[in-house]
Coordinates of C-alpha atoms (C1' of nucleotides) in Angstrom, one line a residue:
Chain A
X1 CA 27.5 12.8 23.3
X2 CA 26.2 16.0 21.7
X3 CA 23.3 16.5 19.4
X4 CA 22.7 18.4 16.7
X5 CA 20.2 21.2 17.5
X6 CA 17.5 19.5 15.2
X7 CA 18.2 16.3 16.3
X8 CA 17.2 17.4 19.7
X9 CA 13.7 18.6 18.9
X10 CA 13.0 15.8 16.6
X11 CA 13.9 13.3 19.6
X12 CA 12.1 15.8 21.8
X13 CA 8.9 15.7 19.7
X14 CA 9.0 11.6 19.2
X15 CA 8.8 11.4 23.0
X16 CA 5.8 14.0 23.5
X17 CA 4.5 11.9 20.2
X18 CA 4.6 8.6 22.5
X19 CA 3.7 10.4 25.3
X20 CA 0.2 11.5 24.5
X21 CA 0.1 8.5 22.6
X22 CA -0.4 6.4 25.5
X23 CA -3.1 9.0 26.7
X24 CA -5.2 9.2 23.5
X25 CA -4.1 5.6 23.6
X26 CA -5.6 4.8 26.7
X27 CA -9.2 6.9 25.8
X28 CA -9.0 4.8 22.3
X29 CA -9.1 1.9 24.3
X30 CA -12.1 2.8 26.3
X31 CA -14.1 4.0 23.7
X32 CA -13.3 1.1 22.1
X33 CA -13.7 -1.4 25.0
X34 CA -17.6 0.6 25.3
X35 CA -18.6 -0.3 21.9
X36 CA -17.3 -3.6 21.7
X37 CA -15.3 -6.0 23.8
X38 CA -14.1 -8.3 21.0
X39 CA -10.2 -7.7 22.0
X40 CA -9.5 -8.3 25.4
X41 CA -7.1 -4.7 27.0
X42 CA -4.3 -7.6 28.2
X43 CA -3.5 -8.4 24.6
X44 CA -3.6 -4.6 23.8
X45 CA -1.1 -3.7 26.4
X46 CA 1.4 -6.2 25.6
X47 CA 0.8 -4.8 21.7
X48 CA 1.5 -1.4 22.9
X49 CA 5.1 -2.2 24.2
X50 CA 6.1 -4.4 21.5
X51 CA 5.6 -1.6 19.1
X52 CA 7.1 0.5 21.4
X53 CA 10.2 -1.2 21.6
X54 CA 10.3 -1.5 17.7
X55 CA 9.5 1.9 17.4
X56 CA 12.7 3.1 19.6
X57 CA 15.2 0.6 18.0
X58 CA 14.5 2.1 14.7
X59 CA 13.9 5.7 15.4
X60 CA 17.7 6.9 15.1
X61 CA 17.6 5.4 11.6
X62 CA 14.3 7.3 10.8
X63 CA 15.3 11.0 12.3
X64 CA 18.7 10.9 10.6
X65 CA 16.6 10.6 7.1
X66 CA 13.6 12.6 8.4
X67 CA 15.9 15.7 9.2
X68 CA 17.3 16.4 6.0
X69 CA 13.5 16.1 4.5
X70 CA 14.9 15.0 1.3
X71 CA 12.2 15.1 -1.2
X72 CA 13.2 12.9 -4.0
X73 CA 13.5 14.9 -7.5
X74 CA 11.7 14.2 -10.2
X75 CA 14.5 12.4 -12.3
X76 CA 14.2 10.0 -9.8
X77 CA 11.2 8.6 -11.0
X78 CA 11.8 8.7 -15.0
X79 CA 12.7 5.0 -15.4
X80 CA 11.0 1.9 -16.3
X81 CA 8.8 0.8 -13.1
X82 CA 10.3 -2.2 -12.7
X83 CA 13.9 -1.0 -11.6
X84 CA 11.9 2.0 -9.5
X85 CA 9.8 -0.1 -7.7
X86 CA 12.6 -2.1 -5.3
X87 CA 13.8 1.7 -5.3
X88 CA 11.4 2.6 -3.2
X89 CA 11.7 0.3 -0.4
X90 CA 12.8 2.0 2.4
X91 CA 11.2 5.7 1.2
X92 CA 9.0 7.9 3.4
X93 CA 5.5 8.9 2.4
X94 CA 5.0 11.9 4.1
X95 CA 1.2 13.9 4.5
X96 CA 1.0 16.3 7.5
X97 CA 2.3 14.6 11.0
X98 CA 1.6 11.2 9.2
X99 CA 5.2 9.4 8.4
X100 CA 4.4 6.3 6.6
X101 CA 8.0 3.5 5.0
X102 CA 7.0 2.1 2.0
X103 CA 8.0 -1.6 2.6
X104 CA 6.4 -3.7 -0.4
X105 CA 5.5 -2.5 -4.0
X106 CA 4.3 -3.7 -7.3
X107 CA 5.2 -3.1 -10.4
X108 CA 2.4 -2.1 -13.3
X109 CA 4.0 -1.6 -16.9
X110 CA 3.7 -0.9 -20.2
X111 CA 2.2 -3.4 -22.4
X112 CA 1.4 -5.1 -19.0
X113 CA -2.0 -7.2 -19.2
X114 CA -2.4 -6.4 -15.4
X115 CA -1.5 -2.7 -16.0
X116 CA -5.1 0.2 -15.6
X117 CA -3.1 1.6 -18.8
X118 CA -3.3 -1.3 -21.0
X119 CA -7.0 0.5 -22.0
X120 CA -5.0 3.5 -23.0
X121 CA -5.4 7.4 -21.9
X122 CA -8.9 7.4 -19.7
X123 CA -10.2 10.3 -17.4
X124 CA -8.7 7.6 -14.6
X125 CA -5.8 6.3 -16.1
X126 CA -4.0 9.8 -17.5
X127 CA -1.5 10.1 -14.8
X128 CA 0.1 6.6 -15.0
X129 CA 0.8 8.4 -19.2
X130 CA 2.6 11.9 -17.5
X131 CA 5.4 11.9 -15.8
X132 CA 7.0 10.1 -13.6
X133 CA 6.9 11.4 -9.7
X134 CA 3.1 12.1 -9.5
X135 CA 0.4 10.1 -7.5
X136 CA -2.3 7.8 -9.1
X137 CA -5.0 7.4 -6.8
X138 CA -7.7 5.1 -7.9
X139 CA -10.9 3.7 -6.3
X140 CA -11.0 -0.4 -5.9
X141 CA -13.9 -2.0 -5.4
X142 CA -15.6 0.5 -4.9
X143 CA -14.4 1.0 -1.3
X144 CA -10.3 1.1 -1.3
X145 CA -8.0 4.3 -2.5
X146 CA -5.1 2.9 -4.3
X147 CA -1.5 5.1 -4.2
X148 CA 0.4 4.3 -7.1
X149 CA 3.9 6.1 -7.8
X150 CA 3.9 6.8 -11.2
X151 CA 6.9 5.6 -13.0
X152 CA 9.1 6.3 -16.2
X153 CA 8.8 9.4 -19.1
X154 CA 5.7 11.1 -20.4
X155 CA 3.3 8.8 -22.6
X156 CA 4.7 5.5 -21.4
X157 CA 1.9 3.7 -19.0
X158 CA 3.8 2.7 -15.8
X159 CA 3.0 2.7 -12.3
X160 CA 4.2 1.3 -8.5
X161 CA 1.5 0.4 -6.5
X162 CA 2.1 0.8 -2.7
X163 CA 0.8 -2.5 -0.9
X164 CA 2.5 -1.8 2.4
X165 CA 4.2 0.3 5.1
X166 CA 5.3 0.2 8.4
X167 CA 4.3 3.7 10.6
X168 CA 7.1 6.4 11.5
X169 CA 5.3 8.9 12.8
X170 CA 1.5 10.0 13.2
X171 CA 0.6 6.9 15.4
X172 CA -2.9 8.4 16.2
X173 CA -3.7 10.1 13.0
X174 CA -3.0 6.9 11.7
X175 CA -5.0 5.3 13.8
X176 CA -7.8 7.2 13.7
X177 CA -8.2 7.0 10.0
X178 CA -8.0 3.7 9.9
X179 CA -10.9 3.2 12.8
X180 CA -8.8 1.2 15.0
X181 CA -6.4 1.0 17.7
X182 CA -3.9 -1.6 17.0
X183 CA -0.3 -1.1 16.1
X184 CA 0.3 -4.0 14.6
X185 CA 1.0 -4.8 10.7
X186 CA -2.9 -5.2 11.0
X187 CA -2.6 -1.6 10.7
X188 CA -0.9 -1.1 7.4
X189 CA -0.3 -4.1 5.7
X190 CA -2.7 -4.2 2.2
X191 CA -2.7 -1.1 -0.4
X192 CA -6.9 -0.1 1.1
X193 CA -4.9 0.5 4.4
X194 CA -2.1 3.0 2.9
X195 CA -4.7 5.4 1.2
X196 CA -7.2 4.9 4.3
X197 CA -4.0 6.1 6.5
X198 CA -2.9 8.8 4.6
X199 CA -6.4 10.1 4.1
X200 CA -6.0 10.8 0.5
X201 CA -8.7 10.8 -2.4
X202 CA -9.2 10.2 -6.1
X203 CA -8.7 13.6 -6.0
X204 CA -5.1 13.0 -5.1
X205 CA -4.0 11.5 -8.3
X206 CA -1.9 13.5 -10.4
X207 CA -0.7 14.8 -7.4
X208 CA 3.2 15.6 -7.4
X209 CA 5.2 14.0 -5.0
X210 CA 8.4 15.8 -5.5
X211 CA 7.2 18.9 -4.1
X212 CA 6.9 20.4 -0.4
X213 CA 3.3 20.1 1.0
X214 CA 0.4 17.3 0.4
X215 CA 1.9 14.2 -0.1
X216 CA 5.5 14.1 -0.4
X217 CA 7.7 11.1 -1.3
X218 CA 11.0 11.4 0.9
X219 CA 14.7 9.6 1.1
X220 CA 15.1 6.3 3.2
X221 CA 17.4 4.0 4.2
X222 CA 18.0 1.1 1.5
X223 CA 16.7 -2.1 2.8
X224 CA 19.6 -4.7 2.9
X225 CA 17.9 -8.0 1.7
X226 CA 14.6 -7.9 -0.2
X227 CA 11.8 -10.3 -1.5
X228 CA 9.9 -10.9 -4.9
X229 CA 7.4 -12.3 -5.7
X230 CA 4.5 -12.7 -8.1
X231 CA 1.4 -9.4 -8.1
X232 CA -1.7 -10.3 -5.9
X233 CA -4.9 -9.9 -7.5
X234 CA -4.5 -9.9 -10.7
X235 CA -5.8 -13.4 -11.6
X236 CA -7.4 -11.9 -14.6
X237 CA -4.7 -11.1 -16.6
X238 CA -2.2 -13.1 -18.7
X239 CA -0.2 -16.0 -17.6
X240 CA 3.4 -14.5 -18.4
X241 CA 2.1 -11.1 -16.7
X242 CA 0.1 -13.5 -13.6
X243 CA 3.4 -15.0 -13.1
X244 CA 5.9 -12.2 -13.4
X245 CA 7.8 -11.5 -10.3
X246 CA 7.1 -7.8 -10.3
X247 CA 6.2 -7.5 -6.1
X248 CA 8.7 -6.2 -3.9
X249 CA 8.9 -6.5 -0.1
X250 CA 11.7 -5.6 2.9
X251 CA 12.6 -9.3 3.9
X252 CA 12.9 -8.4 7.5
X253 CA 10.0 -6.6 8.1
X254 CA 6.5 -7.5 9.3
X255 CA 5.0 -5.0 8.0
X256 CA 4.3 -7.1 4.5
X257 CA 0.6 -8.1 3.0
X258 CA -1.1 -11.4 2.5
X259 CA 0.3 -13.6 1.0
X260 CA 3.6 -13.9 2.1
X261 CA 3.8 -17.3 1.1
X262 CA 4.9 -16.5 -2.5
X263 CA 7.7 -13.9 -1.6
X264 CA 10.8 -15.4 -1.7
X265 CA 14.5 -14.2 -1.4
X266 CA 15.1 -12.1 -4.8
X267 CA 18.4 -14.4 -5.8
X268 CA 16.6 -17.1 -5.0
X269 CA 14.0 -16.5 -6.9
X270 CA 15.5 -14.9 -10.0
X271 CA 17.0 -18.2 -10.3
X272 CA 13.8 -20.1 -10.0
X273 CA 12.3 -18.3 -12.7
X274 CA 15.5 -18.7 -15.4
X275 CA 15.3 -22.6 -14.7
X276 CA 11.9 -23.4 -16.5
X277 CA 13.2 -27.4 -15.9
X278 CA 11.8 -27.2 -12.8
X279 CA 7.9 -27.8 -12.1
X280 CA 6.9 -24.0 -11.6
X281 CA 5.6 -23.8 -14.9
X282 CA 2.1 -23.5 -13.4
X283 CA 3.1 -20.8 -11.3
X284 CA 3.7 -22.0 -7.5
X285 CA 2.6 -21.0 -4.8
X286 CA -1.2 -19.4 -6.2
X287 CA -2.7 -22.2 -3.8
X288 CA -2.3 -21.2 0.3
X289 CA 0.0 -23.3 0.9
X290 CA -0.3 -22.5 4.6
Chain B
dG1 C1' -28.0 2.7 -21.6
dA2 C1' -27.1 -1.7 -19.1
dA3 C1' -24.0 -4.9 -17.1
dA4 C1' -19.8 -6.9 -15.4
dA5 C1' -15.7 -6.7 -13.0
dG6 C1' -12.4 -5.1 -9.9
dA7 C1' -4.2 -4.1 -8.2
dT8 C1' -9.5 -5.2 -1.3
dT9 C1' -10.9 -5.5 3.5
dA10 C1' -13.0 -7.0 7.6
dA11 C1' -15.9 -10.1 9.8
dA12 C1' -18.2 -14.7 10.2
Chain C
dT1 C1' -15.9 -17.8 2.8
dT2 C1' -18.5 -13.7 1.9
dA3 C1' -20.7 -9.2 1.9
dA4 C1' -19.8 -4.4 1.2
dT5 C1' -19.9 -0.8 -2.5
dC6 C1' -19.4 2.2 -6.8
dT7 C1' -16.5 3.7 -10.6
dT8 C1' -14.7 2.4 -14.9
dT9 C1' -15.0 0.2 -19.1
dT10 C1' -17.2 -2.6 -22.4
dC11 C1' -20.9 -4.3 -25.0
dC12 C1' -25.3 -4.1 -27.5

DNA sequence: GAAAAGATTAAA
DNA sequence: TTAATCTTTTCC
C-alpha cells in the first residue's frame, strides 16, 4: 500500500527515534549500571521490548493525529472544567521532540474547597481566573511543577490538572529529564513526573496552549471506555468536594497514578454515587484497600 | 514577620 | 513510612 509523503518521514523518523534509542539506551544503562546496581540489566531488557512492542501497536494511531498537528482552539477550552477534563483524555501535549497523551485528569472548580482559586486572584493563582486554554504551572511541595489546563471563561476559577500520560515520542528527552531509564508507567504516572518530563517552570503558567511553539495542546484519539474516581490529595478539603468524582483516567491504559484502587468504570460509578442507600456515605475506597 | 501546609515523589 | 524542600497564604 502507498503512503502519504508525510506519513513516510514520520514513520521514517519513529524508526531512527527507536533506533538511537537503543544506543543512548544502551550508554543509559551503563552509566547507570556504574553508579548503582539496584536494577539488574535482564529486567531492563525485557522492559525495553515490552515498550517496544506497545509503542509499535499504537504508533499508526498516534502519526495519523500527530500529522495534522491540530492545535486545539481556544473555544475548546471555554467550558466548565468538569465536562473539559474527560475531554482531554486522549490529547497530545506537545514541547519540542517531547510527545506526551494525557491519560488521567482532575478536575478543580469554582467554589471548589479543593480548588488554588478558592483564595481568590493571587500572584499564583491569576491564570486559573483568564481564559480558558492557558497553562498553570504551580510548585508542590516545594519540589513538583504542576500543569493544569485552565478551563472555562475569564474570571471563573477552573482548572484540569494533568496527573498522567503515557510517552509518544521523545523517549530519551523524557528520560533524561526525569533521571532515569525505565519506560515503564514508572516514568510518567503522578502529575511531579509530567512537568519534570516536559521540563517546564512556574514560569510556564499563563502560557497559551493553543498556539504553535512552547507547549502546545494537540488533537487525540477519544478513549473508548474511561474511569472516575474521587481527587487524590486533597484530604484537606470539604467532604462533598473530598468525595466528588471529579478524576478522570483511560480504562485500558497503564499509564494511570496511585491509587487505582478508587477508579472505577464511569457508569458504574455514576450510579454508585446517585444511590446514597448504599454504605459509601463515608466515601470508599480512601483506605488501600490493596 | 513568623509559621503551617501542601493537587508529591522516591527510597527505606 | 518518611525525608526532601520552598513557595504561598494566613495569622498575630
Amino acid at each position: 500500500m502507498k503512503r502519504p509523503q508525510r506519513f513516510k518521514r514520520l514513520l521514517k523518523s519513529d524508526k531512527t527515534i527507536e533506533t538511537s534509542e537503543s544506543n543512548e539506551y544502551h550508554k543509559a544503562r551503563t552509566a547507570l549500571s556504574s553508579k548503582s546496581s539496584t536494577i539488574k540489566p535482564k529486567t531492563k531488557v525485557k522492559a525495553q521490548s515490552q515498550f517496544r512492542t506497545q509503542f509499535d501497536s499504537i504508533s499508526i494511531t498516534h502519526h495519523l493525529f500527530l500529522e495534522e498537528s491540530t492545535i486545539l482552539p481556544p473555544d475548546f477550552f471555554q467550558i466548565d472544567a468538569l465536562d473539559l477534563a474527560p475531554l482531554l483524555l486522549g490529547k497530545y501535549l506537545r514541547r519540542d521532540d517531547v510527545v506526551l497523551q494525557i491519560t488521567e485528569v482532575e478536575a478543580y472548580r469554582p467554589n471548589d474547597s479543593a480548588c488554588h482559586g478558592r483564595f481568590g486572584v493571587t500572584a499564583r493563582t491569576a491564570p486559573v481566573f483568564g481564559p480558558g486554554g492557558h497553562a498553570y504551572v504551580y510548585l508542590c511541595y516545594g519540589l513538583h511543577t504542576m500543569l493544569n489546563v485552565v478551563a472555562d471563561k475569564e474570571g471563573i476559577g477552573a482548572a484540569v490538572l494533568i496527573r498522567s500520560c503515557a510517552p509518544v515520542s521523545g523517549l530519551e528527552t523524557i528520560q533524561q529529564r526525569r533521571g532515569m531509564a525505565s519506560e515503564k508507567p514508572v516514568l510518567l504516572s503522578g502529575p511531579g513526573k509530567i512537568g519534570q518530563a516536559l521540563g517546564i517552570s512556574t514560569e510556564w503558567s499563563n502560557h497559551p496552549l493553543f498556539t504553535p511553539g512552547g507547549l502546545e495542546l494537540l488533537d487525540g484519539p477519544k478513549p473508548e471506555k474511561i474511569l472516575i474516581g474521587p481527587r487524590v490529595g486533597i484530604e484537606y478539603a470539604s467532604p462533598e468536594h473530598v468525595s466528588a468524582l471529579w478524576r478522570f483516567a483511560i480504562a485500558d491504559t497503564p499509564w494511570i497514578s496511585a491509587p487505582k484502587n478508587t477508579l472505577r468504570p464511569s457508569e458504574a460509578s455514576i450510579t454508585d454515587s446517585e444511590k446514597p442507600s448504599m454504605e459509601d456515605k463515608g466515601g470508599e475506597g480512601k483506605k488501600g484497600v490493596d
